[in-house]
Amino acid sequence: MTQETGGFAALGLNSNILAALTAVGYEEPSPIQAQAIPVILSGQDMIGQAQTGTGKTAAFALPILSKIDPAKKEPQALILAPTRELALQVATAFETYSKQMPGLNVVAVYGGAPMGPQLKAIRQGAQVIVATPGRLVDHLRRDEKVLSTIQYLVLDEADEMLKLGFMDDLEVIFEAMPASRQSVLFSATLPHSIRAIAEKHLRDPQHIKIASKTQTVTAIEQAHLMVHADQKHAAVLRLLEVEEFDALIGFVRTKQATLDLAAALEAKGYKAAALNGDIAQNQRERVIESLKDGRLDIVIATDVAARGLDVPRITHVMNVDMPYDPESYVHRIGRTGRAGRTGRALLLVTPRERRMLQVIERVTGQKVGEVKLPDAQQVLDARIKKLTNSLAPLVADAEASHGDLLDRLTADIGCSPRALAAALLRKATNGQALTLAEVQRDQPLVPGSGSSAPRERSERSERPDREGSRERRAPVPLAEGRARCRTALGARDGIAAKNLLGAILNEGGLTREDIGRIQVRESFSLVELPEEGLDRLLGKLKDTRVGGKPLKLRRYRED
Ligand code: AMP
């Protein structure tokens, strides 16, 4: 048992799964995982009441993978999801957690893509099928035996499936599976229709719900910001520009995320460090001491690593990744507002996590108001205010100590005091952008933040995709200074946003912040790149290949 996966090992998961968890850097099971994993491992049917953000995917994926026999080349587990986006996401999660299980194959079955390859993958022995109900029924019509070997069934977001009108399809699917299977149902809400399904198709299910006691939060000013998952770093950097903090603790979910964000902050000149379960006790103490005495101003931590951390200087808590439940939220933000001081808590919310925000508001009995990402003018104002604050106290006695030197320097150089003061400012501010135009140029753009945020790729409120819906979506407004480019590589080529990002970063010589939104669609992808120097960049990427195929990135015009 490794130290990091201790919490998971105690739940009875097999060693391959534990190894994969160590690799992804999960330190501890989330509450829904701690409760659901032993039940699913025991073979009992289960109803789990949980929404996105609680870690529910791993809550069913881990025990099911633990039970699957990779040597048997036949479908053993079926996961039903309401939309293509969720199906793909769940399939990716299964792939991640089964990295150490050679011979384990996962197939995603959804509308809008040709049926042939899906069926072929099933016939070639994929043990896990992740499907949207409509398309799965289409497969059943062609081959009624497809589901005859299923031993584990999961209905993910069952309430959403019913809302999307999949009830009849679900009945067809239930009938096509062996009655001896184990069934697990996850749903954020349990309306009558869901209870009826459970009554009819589950056997003596155990009901799991993460109880939420009302929690009180006082003396802490709370706010949330809507942001896309891949824009979080840029959003954090921009928020920090305008937040007046003394010390700040940022919470993320994985060890890797602590390292990545702390490094990004350090690169921008913040005194920041990471705190995670891999960091030795003495080093951990050093980090906390440094935060206390001001050698560090920012610590980016996982929940586990921040346990017991009590530093009165902390004025801000930033929930960079959503906490798993309201209790953990309350616990996190309680790091500030200590000893009668007021504190500020910021929560980054991706479009998919809106519901989790509502749960937090309900449990804490408080509204967590929305803030918008500061614009270039606000960033500039904040920078000038900081400069003013740092210089103002010096003015009183600097003239007495350095006034004569000023006279001599202006005489020697032959310039006005204004010119000299300007030169000194330039030196003191170290090339920092301090005009509106410069700030606009430098600021990493964070498209789509704010309440009018366009939908995230993975957001749920899509129509069911059974009829192979076209890939039409509302056009996303393009941020200033950005150009949209298109490649013919898409999800059907096995491409994910991170593959495109990696290739463009490596071969284009860009930094992460240069690249805006990446949208991977079924048969193509769109990438936002800086307008400035675009032709040169496209030239550099001329021969780039992703996943073995030519990227062929071209400027894209919507109209
Ligand atoms: P879900 O609620 O299943 O959509 O999961 C939300 C996010 O939490 C996903 O990005 C997971 O990778 C992450 N996650 C799930 N379980 C854990 C865990 N025990 N530790 C850290 N991250 C986790």
Coordinates of C-alpha atoms and ligand atoms in Angstrom, one line a residue:
M1 CA 0.0 0.0 0.0
T2 CA 1.5 3.3 -0.9
Q3 CA 1.0 6.2 1.4
E4 CA -0.9 8.3 -1.2
T5 CA -3.5 5.7 -2.0
G6 CA -3.9 4.6 1.6
G7 CA -7.5 5.8 1.6
F8 CA -8.3 4.0 -1.6
A9 CA -6.5 0.8 -0.7
A10 CA -8.6 0.4 2.5
L11 CA -11.7 0.3 0.3
G12 CA -10.6 -3.0 -1.3
L13 CA -9.7 -1.9 -4.8
N14 CA -7.3 -4.1 -6.6
S15 CA -3.6 -3.2 -7.0
N16 CA -3.8 -2.3 -10.7
I17 CA -6.4 0.3 -10.0
L18 CA -4.4 1.7 -7.0
A19 CA -1.4 2.0 -9.2
A20 CA -3.4 4.0 -11.7
L21 CA -4.7 6.3 -9.0
T22 CA -1.2 7.0 -7.8
A23 CA -0.4 7.9 -11.4
V24 CA -3.2 10.4 -11.6
G25 CA -2.4 11.8 -8.2
Y26 CA -5.6 11.3 -6.3
E27 CA -4.8 11.4 -2.6
E28 CA -8.0 10.4 -1.0
P29 CA -11.4 9.1 -1.9
S30 CA -14.1 11.7 -2.0
P31 CA -17.1 11.2 0.3
I32 CA -19.2 9.6 -2.4
Q33 CA -16.3 7.3 -3.4
A34 CA -15.7 6.3 0.2
Q35 CA -19.3 5.2 0.5
A36 CA -20.1 3.8 -2.9
I37 CA -16.9 1.8 -3.7
P38 CA -17.4 -0.9 -1.0
V39 CA -21.0 -1.3 -1.8
I40 CA -20.3 -1.8 -5.5
L41 CA -17.4 -4.1 -4.8
S42 CA -19.7 -6.2 -2.6
G43 CA -22.0 -6.8 -5.6
Q44 CA -25.0 -5.0 -4.2
D45 CA -27.3 -2.8 -6.3
M46 CA -27.0 0.8 -5.4
I47 CA -28.7 4.2 -5.8
G48 CA -26.2 7.1 -5.4
Q49 CA -27.5 10.6 -5.1
A50 CA -24.7 12.8 -6.3
Q51 CA -24.0 15.4 -8.9
T52 CA -21.1 16.3 -11.1
G53 CA -18.1 17.5 -9.2
T54 CA -18.5 15.0 -6.3
G55 CA -16.2 12.4 -7.9
K56 CA -19.1 10.2 -8.9
T57 CA -17.5 8.9 -12.1
A58 CA -14.6 7.3 -10.2
A59 CA -17.1 6.1 -7.5
F60 CA -18.5 3.6 -10.0
A61 CA -15.6 3.3 -12.5
L62 CA -13.0 2.2 -9.9
P63 CA -15.0 -0.7 -8.3
I64 CA -16.3 -1.9 -11.7
L65 CA -12.8 -2.0 -13.2
S66 CA -11.6 -3.8 -10.1
K67 CA -14.2 -6.5 -10.8
I68 CA -13.9 -6.8 -14.6
D69 CA -11.9 -9.7 -16.0
P70 CA -9.7 -8.3 -18.8
A71 CA -9.0 -11.8 -20.0
K72 CA -12.6 -12.3 -21.1
K73 CA -13.1 -10.5 -24.4
E74 CA -16.8 -9.6 -24.1
P75 CA -18.8 -6.7 -22.8
Q76 CA -19.0 -6.9 -19.1
A77 CA -20.0 -3.4 -18.0
L78 CA -22.4 -0.9 -19.5
I79 CA -22.5 2.7 -18.5
L80 CA -25.4 4.8 -19.8
A81 CA -25.0 8.5 -20.0
P82 CA -27.5 11.1 -21.2
T83 CA -25.2 12.9 -23.7
R84 CA -22.4 12.2 -26.1
E85 CA -20.2 14.6 -24.1
L86 CA -20.7 12.8 -20.8
A87 CA -20.3 9.4 -22.5
L88 CA -17.0 10.5 -23.9
Q89 CA -15.9 11.9 -20.6
V90 CA -16.9 8.7 -18.7
A91 CA -15.1 6.6 -21.3
T92 CA -12.0 8.7 -20.9
A93 CA -12.2 8.2 -17.1
F94 CA -12.4 4.5 -17.6
E95 CA -9.4 4.6 -19.8
T96 CA -7.4 6.6 -17.3
Y97 CA -8.2 4.3 -14.4
S98 CA -7.5 1.2 -16.4
K99 CA -4.0 2.3 -17.6
Q100 CA -2.4 -0.6 -15.7
M101 CA -4.9 -3.2 -16.9
P102 CA -3.5 -4.6 -20.2
G103 CA -6.2 -6.0 -22.4
L104 CA -8.9 -3.8 -21.0
N105 CA -10.8 -2.0 -23.7
V106 CA -13.4 0.7 -23.5
V107 CA -15.8 1.8 -26.3
A108 CA -17.9 4.9 -26.4
V109 CA -21.2 4.5 -28.3
Y110 CA -23.0 7.6 -29.2
G111 CA -25.0 9.2 -32.1
G112 CA -23.4 11.4 -34.8
A113 CA -20.6 9.0 -35.5
P114 CA -20.7 6.0 -37.8
M115 CA -22.1 2.8 -36.2
G116 CA -19.7 0.4 -37.9
P117 CA -16.5 1.1 -35.9
Q118 CA -18.5 1.1 -32.7
L119 CA -19.9 -2.3 -33.4
K120 CA -16.5 -3.5 -34.4
A121 CA -15.0 -2.4 -31.1
I122 CA -17.7 -4.2 -29.2
R123 CA -17.3 -7.4 -31.3
Q124 CA -13.5 -7.2 -30.8
G125 CA -14.1 -7.7 -27.1
A126 CA -14.3 -4.2 -25.4
Q127 CA -15.2 -5.1 -21.8
V128 CA -16.7 -1.6 -21.1
I129 CA -19.4 0.1 -23.2
V130 CA -20.2 3.7 -22.4
A131 CA -23.3 4.7 -24.4
T132 CA -26.0 7.1 -24.9
P133 CA -29.4 5.2 -24.8
G134 CA -30.6 6.3 -28.2
R135 CA -27.6 5.0 -30.1
L136 CA -27.4 1.8 -28.0
V137 CA -30.9 1.0 -29.0
D138 CA -30.0 1.4 -32.6
H139 CA -27.2 -1.2 -32.1
L140 CA -29.6 -3.5 -30.3
R141 CA -31.8 -3.4 -33.4
R142 CA -29.0 -4.6 -35.5
D143 CA -27.8 -7.2 -33.0
E144 CA -30.0 -8.0 -30.1
K145 CA -27.2 -10.0 -28.3
V146 CA -24.9 -7.1 -27.9
L147 CA -25.7 -6.8 -24.2
S148 CA -26.2 -10.4 -23.4
T149 CA -23.0 -10.7 -21.3
I150 CA -23.3 -7.5 -19.3
Q151 CA -22.7 -8.1 -15.6
Y152 CA -22.5 -4.5 -14.4
L153 CA -24.9 -1.7 -15.4
V154 CA -24.6 2.0 -14.4
L155 CA -27.1 4.6 -15.2
D156 CA -25.3 7.9 -14.9
E157 CA -27.3 11.1 -14.4
A158 CA -30.5 9.1 -14.6
D159 CA -32.7 12.2 -14.0
E160 CA -31.1 13.9 -17.0
M161 CA -31.7 10.8 -19.2
L162 CA -35.4 10.9 -18.3
K163 CA -35.6 14.6 -18.9
L164 CA -34.2 14.0 -22.4
G165 CA -36.9 11.5 -23.1
F166 CA -34.9 8.3 -22.9
M167 CA -37.4 6.4 -20.8
D168 CA -38.6 4.0 -23.6
D169 CA -35.0 3.4 -24.7
L170 CA -34.0 2.5 -21.2
E171 CA -36.8 -0.1 -21.0
V172 CA -35.5 -1.7 -24.2
I173 CA -32.0 -1.8 -22.8
F174 CA -33.0 -3.3 -19.5
E175 CA -34.7 -6.1 -21.3
A176 CA -31.6 -6.9 -23.4
M177 CA -29.4 -7.6 -20.4
P178 CA -29.2 -10.6 -18.1
A179 CA -31.4 -10.2 -15.0
S180 CA -28.5 -11.4 -12.9
R181 CA -26.5 -8.2 -13.5
Q182 CA -25.6 -5.7 -10.8
S183 CA -27.2 -2.3 -11.3
V184 CA -26.1 1.0 -10.0
L185 CA -28.0 4.3 -10.5
F186 CA -26.6 7.7 -10.1
S187 CA -28.9 10.7 -10.1
A188 CA -28.7 14.3 -8.7
T189 CA -32.3 14.2 -7.8
L190 CA -34.7 11.3 -7.1
P191 CA -38.1 12.2 -8.6
H192 CA -40.9 9.7 -8.7
S193 CA -40.0 8.5 -12.2
I194 CA -36.5 7.5 -11.0
R195 CA -37.8 5.8 -7.9
A196 CA -40.1 3.8 -10.2
I197 CA -37.2 2.6 -12.4
A198 CA -35.2 1.6 -9.3
E199 CA -38.2 -0.2 -7.9
K200 CA -38.7 -2.2 -11.2
H201 CA -35.1 -2.8 -12.3
L202 CA -32.9 -2.8 -9.2
R203 CA -32.7 -5.5 -6.5
D204 CA -32.8 -4.3 -3.0
P205 CA -30.5 -1.3 -3.7
Q206 CA -28.5 0.4 -1.0
H207 CA -29.2 4.1 -1.0
I208 CA -26.2 6.4 -0.7
K209 CA -26.4 10.1 -0.2
I210 CA -23.8 12.4 1.2
A211 CA -25.7 14.0 4.0
S212 CA -25.3 17.8 4.1
K213 CA -25.7 19.4 7.4
T214 CA -26.4 23.2 7.2
Q215 CA -23.1 24.9 7.9
T216 CA -22.7 28.5 8.9
V217 CA -20.1 30.7 7.4
T218 CA -19.5 34.1 8.9
A219 CA -17.0 36.9 8.4
I220 CA -16.2 35.5 5.0
E221 CA -17.0 37.4 1.8
Q222 CA -17.8 34.8 -0.8
A223 CA -17.9 35.1 -4.6
H224 CA -17.7 32.8 -7.6
L225 CA -16.4 33.2 -11.1
M226 CA -17.6 31.2 -14.1
V227 CA -14.7 29.9 -16.1
H228 CA -13.9 27.1 -18.5
A229 CA -11.8 24.4 -17.1
D230 CA -8.9 25.0 -19.5
Q231 CA -8.7 28.7 -18.7
K232 CA -8.3 28.4 -14.9
H233 CA -4.7 29.3 -14.7
A234 CA -5.2 32.5 -16.7
A235 CA -8.3 33.3 -14.6
V236 CA -6.4 32.9 -11.4
L237 CA -3.6 35.1 -12.6
R238 CA -6.0 37.8 -13.6
L239 CA -7.9 37.7 -10.4
L240 CA -4.8 37.9 -8.3
E241 CA -4.0 41.2 -10.1
V242 CA -7.0 42.9 -8.5
E243 CA -7.5 41.0 -5.3
E244 CA -5.8 42.8 -2.4
F245 CA -4.5 39.8 -0.5
D246 CA -2.0 39.3 2.2
A247 CA -1.6 35.6 2.0
L248 CA -3.7 33.2 -0.1
I249 CA -4.4 29.5 -0.1
G250 CA -5.6 28.0 -3.4
F251 CA -7.2 24.5 -3.4
V252 CA -6.9 22.1 -6.3
R253 CA -7.7 18.4 -6.6
T254 CA -4.5 16.7 -7.5
K255 CA -0.8 16.8 -6.7
Q256 CA 0.0 17.6 -10.3
A257 CA -2.3 20.6 -10.2
T258 CA -0.6 21.9 -7.1
L259 CA 2.7 21.8 -8.9
D260 CA 1.5 23.3 -12.1
L261 CA -0.4 26.2 -10.6
A262 CA 2.4 27.0 -8.1
A263 CA 4.9 27.0 -11.0
A264 CA 2.7 29.3 -13.1
L265 CA 2.4 31.7 -10.2
E266 CA 6.1 31.7 -9.5
A267 CA 6.8 32.4 -13.1
K268 CA 4.7 35.6 -12.7
G269 CA 6.8 36.6 -9.8
Y270 CA 4.5 35.6 -6.9
K271 CA 6.0 34.0 -3.9
A272 CA 4.2 30.7 -4.2
A273 CA 4.7 27.0 -3.3
A274 CA 2.8 23.8 -3.7
L275 CA 1.6 21.6 -0.8
N276 CA 0.6 18.1 -1.5
G277 CA 0.7 14.6 0.0
D278 CA 4.0 13.8 -1.6
I279 CA 5.8 16.6 0.2
A280 CA 7.8 15.4 3.3
Q281 CA 6.7 16.5 6.7
N282 CA 9.7 18.7 7.4
Q283 CA 9.3 20.4 4.0
R284 CA 5.6 20.9 4.7
E285 CA 6.4 22.6 7.9
R286 CA 8.9 24.9 6.2
V287 CA 6.2 25.9 3.6
I288 CA 3.8 26.7 6.4
E289 CA 6.4 28.7 8.4
S290 CA 7.2 30.6 5.2
L291 CA 3.6 31.4 4.6
K292 CA 3.3 32.6 8.2
D293 CA 6.3 34.9 8.1
G294 CA 5.7 36.3 4.6
R295 CA 8.5 34.5 2.7
L296 CA 5.6 33.0 0.8
D297 CA 2.3 34.6 0.0
I298 CA 0.5 31.8 -1.9
V299 CA 0.2 28.2 -1.2
I300 CA -1.5 25.9 -3.7
A301 CA -2.7 22.8 -1.8
T302 CA -4.8 19.7 -2.0
D303 CA -7.4 19.2 0.8
V304 CA -5.4 16.5 2.4
A305 CA -2.2 18.5 2.5
A306 CA -3.9 21.6 3.9
R307 CA -5.3 19.7 6.8
G308 CA -4.7 21.5 10.1
L309 CA -3.1 24.5 8.4
D310 CA -3.8 27.5 10.5
V311 CA -2.1 30.7 9.3
P312 CA -3.7 34.0 10.5
R313 CA -2.2 36.0 7.6
I314 CA -4.5 34.2 5.1
T315 CA -6.9 36.8 3.8
H316 CA -8.0 34.8 0.8
V317 CA -9.1 31.3 -0.1
M318 CA -9.3 30.4 -3.7
N319 CA -11.2 27.3 -4.7
V320 CA -9.5 26.7 -8.0
D321 CA -11.0 23.3 -8.3
M322 CA -14.5 22.7 -6.9
P323 CA -14.6 21.0 -3.5
Y324 CA -16.4 17.6 -3.5
D325 CA -19.1 18.7 -1.1
P326 CA -20.4 21.7 0.8
E327 CA -18.7 20.5 4.0
S328 CA -15.4 20.5 2.4
Y329 CA -16.1 24.0 0.9
V330 CA -16.9 25.3 4.4
H331 CA -13.8 23.7 5.7
R332 CA -11.6 25.2 3.0
I333 CA -12.9 28.7 3.3
G334 CA -12.6 28.5 7.1
R335 CA -8.9 28.9 6.6
T336 CA -9.5 32.6 6.3
G337 CA -11.5 35.0 8.5
R338 CA -9.6 33.7 11.5
A339 CA -9.3 35.6 14.7
G340 CA -12.0 38.1 14.1
R341 CA -10.7 39.2 10.8
T342 CA -12.7 39.2 7.6
G343 CA -11.7 36.9 4.8
R344 CA -12.5 36.5 1.2
A345 CA -13.3 33.2 -0.6
L346 CA -13.4 32.8 -4.3
L347 CA -14.8 29.8 -6.1
L348 CA -14.1 29.0 -9.8
V349 CA -17.0 27.3 -11.3
T350 CA -17.0 25.5 -14.7
P351 CA -20.3 25.5 -16.6
R352 CA -20.8 21.8 -15.7
E353 CA -20.4 22.6 -12.0
R354 CA -23.2 25.1 -11.7
R355 CA -25.3 22.7 -9.8
M356 CA -22.6 22.1 -7.2
L357 CA -22.6 25.9 -6.7
Q358 CA -26.3 25.7 -6.0
V359 CA -25.8 22.9 -3.5
I360 CA -23.2 24.9 -1.7
E361 CA -25.5 27.9 -1.5
R362 CA -28.3 25.8 -0.2
V363 CA -26.2 24.1 2.5
T364 CA -24.5 27.3 3.7
G365 CA -27.7 29.2 3.4
Q366 CA -25.9 32.0 1.7
K367 CA -25.7 33.3 -1.8
V368 CA -22.3 33.1 -3.4
G369 CA -22.5 36.1 -5.7
E370 CA -20.9 36.2 -9.1
V371 CA -17.8 38.3 -10.0
K372 CA -16.6 38.9 -13.5
L373 CA -13.1 38.5 -14.6
P374 CA -11.4 41.9 -14.3
D375 CA -10.8 43.6 -17.6
A376 CA -7.6 45.3 -18.7
Q377 CA -8.7 48.7 -17.3
Q378 CA -9.3 47.1 -13.9
V379 CA -6.0 45.3 -14.0
L380 CA -4.2 48.6 -14.9
D381 CA -6.0 50.5 -12.1
A382 CA -5.0 47.8 -9.6
R383 CA -1.3 47.9 -10.8
I384 CA -1.2 51.7 -10.4
K385 CA -2.8 51.5 -7.0
K386 CA -0.2 49.0 -5.9
L387 CA 2.5 51.2 -7.2
T388 CA 1.0 54.3 -5.5
N389 CA 0.7 52.4 -2.2
S390 CA 4.3 51.2 -2.4
L391 CA 5.7 54.7 -3.2
A392 CA 3.5 56.9 -1.0
P393 CA 5.2 56.1 2.3
L394 CA 8.6 56.8 0.8
V395 CA 7.8 60.3 -0.3
A396 CA 7.8 61.9 3.1
D397 CA 11.5 61.5 3.9
A398 CA 13.0 60.5 0.5
E399 CA 13.5 64.1 -0.4
A400 CA 15.6 64.7 2.7
S401 CA 17.7 61.6 2.0
H402 CA 17.9 61.6 -1.8
G403 CA 16.9 65.1 -2.8
D404 CA 20.5 66.3 -3.3
L405 CA 21.4 63.2 -5.3
L406 CA 18.4 64.0 -7.5
D407 CA 19.7 67.5 -8.2
R408 CA 23.1 66.1 -9.0
L409 CA 21.8 63.4 -11.3
T410 CA 19.5 65.8 -13.2
A411 CA 22.4 68.1 -13.7
D412 CA 24.8 65.4 -14.7
I413 CA 22.4 63.8 -17.1
G414 CA 21.0 67.1 -18.2
C415 CA 17.4 66.1 -17.9
S416 CA 14.3 67.3 -16.0
P417 CA 13.3 65.9 -12.6
R418 CA 10.2 64.5 -14.5
A419 CA 12.3 62.7 -17.0
L420 CA 14.5 61.2 -14.3
A421 CA 11.5 60.2 -12.2
A422 CA 10.1 58.5 -15.2
A423 CA 13.3 56.6 -15.8
L424 CA 13.4 55.5 -12.2
L425 CA 9.8 54.3 -12.4
R426 CA 10.6 52.3 -15.5
K427 CA 13.5 50.7 -13.7
A428 CA 11.5 50.0 -10.5
T429 CA 8.6 48.5 -12.3
N430 CA 10.8 46.1 -14.2
G431 CA 9.1 46.3 -17.6
Q432 CA 5.6 45.7 -16.2
A433 CA 2.8 46.8 -18.5
L434 CA 1.4 50.1 -17.1
T435 CA -0.6 51.5 -20.0
L436 CA -3.9 50.3 -21.1
A437 CA -2.6 49.2 -24.5
E438 CA 0.2 47.3 -23.0
V439 CA -2.0 45.5 -20.5
Q440 CA -4.4 44.6 -23.2
R441 CA -1.7 43.1 -25.2
D442 CA -0.1 41.2 -22.4
Q443 CA -3.1 39.9 -20.6
P444 CA -3.8 36.3 -21.3
L445 CA -7.3 36.4 -22.6
V446 CA -9.8 34.3 -20.9
P447 CA -12.6 33.9 -23.4
G448 CA -16.0 33.0 -22.2
S449 CA -15.8 33.9 -18.5
G450 CA -18.7 35.7 -16.9
S451 CA -22.3 34.8 -16.8
S452 CA -22.7 34.8 -20.5
A453 CA -20.1 32.1 -20.7
P454 CA -20.5 30.0 -23.8
R455 CA -21.0 26.4 -23.1
E456 CA -18.1 24.2 -22.2
R457 CA -17.5 21.3 -24.5
S458 CA -18.6 18.9 -21.8
E459 CA -21.7 20.8 -20.7
R460 CA -24.8 18.8 -20.4
S461 CA -27.7 20.8 -21.7
E462 CA -27.4 19.4 -25.2
R463 CA -30.1 17.7 -27.0
P464 CA -30.0 13.9 -27.1
D465 CA -27.8 12.8 -30.0
R466 CA -29.6 9.7 -31.1
E467 CA -30.6 11.0 -34.5
G468 CA -27.0 11.9 -35.1
S469 CA -27.5 15.6 -34.4
R470 CA -25.4 17.9 -36.5
E471 CA -22.5 19.5 -34.7
R472 CA -24.1 22.9 -34.6
R473 CA -23.7 25.1 -31.7
A474 CA -24.0 28.8 -31.0
P475 CA -20.9 30.5 -32.3
V476 CA -18.5 31.4 -29.5
P477 CA -17.4 35.0 -29.5
L478 CA -13.8 35.3 -30.4
A479 CA -11.6 37.2 -27.9
E480 CA -9.8 40.3 -28.9
G481 CA -6.4 39.7 -30.6
R482 CA -7.3 36.1 -31.4
A483 CA -7.9 34.2 -34.6
R484 CA -9.8 31.0 -34.9
C485 CA -8.1 28.2 -36.8
R486 CA -9.5 24.9 -37.9
T487 CA -8.0 21.4 -38.4
A488 CA -9.8 18.5 -40.0
L489 CA -8.7 16.3 -37.0
G490 CA -11.5 15.7 -34.5
A491 CA -12.8 13.3 -31.9
R492 CA -13.3 10.6 -34.5
D493 CA -9.5 10.6 -35.1
G494 CA -9.0 10.0 -31.4
I495 CA -7.9 13.6 -30.8
A496 CA -8.4 15.3 -27.5
A497 CA -7.8 19.0 -26.7
K498 CA -4.7 18.2 -24.8
N499 CA -3.1 16.5 -27.9
L500 CA -3.7 19.6 -30.0
L501 CA -2.4 21.8 -27.2
G502 CA 0.7 19.7 -26.8
A503 CA 1.5 19.7 -30.5
I504 CA 1.0 23.5 -30.9
L505 CA 3.0 24.3 -27.8
N506 CA 5.9 22.1 -28.7
E507 CA 6.2 22.9 -32.3
G508 CA 4.8 26.5 -32.4
G509 CA 7.0 27.8 -29.6
L510 CA 4.1 29.3 -27.8
T511 CA 3.2 29.4 -24.2
R512 CA 0.0 28.0 -22.8
E513 CA -1.5 31.5 -22.4
D514 CA -1.1 32.3 -26.1
I515 CA -3.6 29.6 -26.9
G516 CA -7.3 30.3 -26.3
R517 CA -10.2 27.9 -26.5
I518 CA -9.8 24.6 -28.1
Q519 CA -13.0 22.9 -29.3
V520 CA -12.8 19.3 -30.4
R521 CA -15.8 18.3 -32.5
E522 CA -16.5 15.0 -34.1
S523 CA -14.9 15.7 -37.5
F524 CA -12.9 18.8 -36.9
S525 CA -11.4 21.0 -34.2
L526 CA -11.1 24.8 -33.6
V527 CA -8.2 26.4 -31.9
E528 CA -7.9 30.0 -30.9
L529 CA -4.4 31.5 -31.6
P530 CA -2.8 34.9 -31.4
E531 CA -3.7 37.0 -34.5
E532 CA -0.3 38.6 -34.4
G533 CA 2.2 36.5 -36.2
L534 CA -0.4 33.9 -37.2
D535 CA 0.8 33.3 -40.7
R536 CA 4.3 32.7 -39.4
L537 CA 3.0 30.3 -36.8
L538 CA 0.9 28.4 -39.3
G539 CA 4.0 28.1 -41.4
K540 CA 5.9 26.6 -38.4
L541 CA 3.2 24.1 -37.9
K542 CA 3.0 23.2 -41.6
D543 CA 4.4 19.7 -41.1
T544 CA 3.1 19.0 -37.6
R545 CA 1.3 15.7 -37.1
V546 CA -1.0 14.8 -34.2
G547 CA -1.8 11.2 -33.4
G548 CA 0.1 10.3 -36.6
K549 CA -2.1 12.5 -38.8
P550 CA -1.2 15.8 -40.4
L551 CA -2.6 18.7 -38.4
K552 CA -3.0 21.1 -41.4
L553 CA -4.2 24.0 -39.3
R554 CA -5.9 26.8 -41.3
R555 CA -7.4 30.1 -40.5
Y556 CA -11.1 29.6 -40.1
R557 CA -13.9 32.1 -40.9
E558 CA -17.4 31.3 -39.7
D559 CA -19.4 33.2 -42.2
Ligands
AMP1 P1 -17.0 13.9 -11.4 O1 -17.8 14.3 -10.2 O2 -17.0 12.4 -11.5 O3 -17.4 14.6 -12.7 O4 -15.4 14.2 -11.1 C1 -15.0 15.5 -11.0 C2 -13.5 15.7 -11.1 O5 -12.8 15.2 -9.9 C3 -12.8 14.9 -12.2 O6 -12.0 15.8 -12.8 C4 -12.0 13.8 -11.5 O7 -10.8 13.6 -12.2 C5 -11.7 14.4 -10.1 N1 -11.6 13.4 -9.1 C6 -12.5 12.4 -8.8 N2 -12.1 11.8 -7.7 C7 -11.0 12.4 -7.2 C8 -10.1 12.1 -6.1 N3 -10.4 11.1 -5.2 N4 -9.1 12.9 -5.9 C9 -8.8 14.0 -6.8 N5 -9.6 14.2 -7.9 C10 -10.7 13.5 -8.1

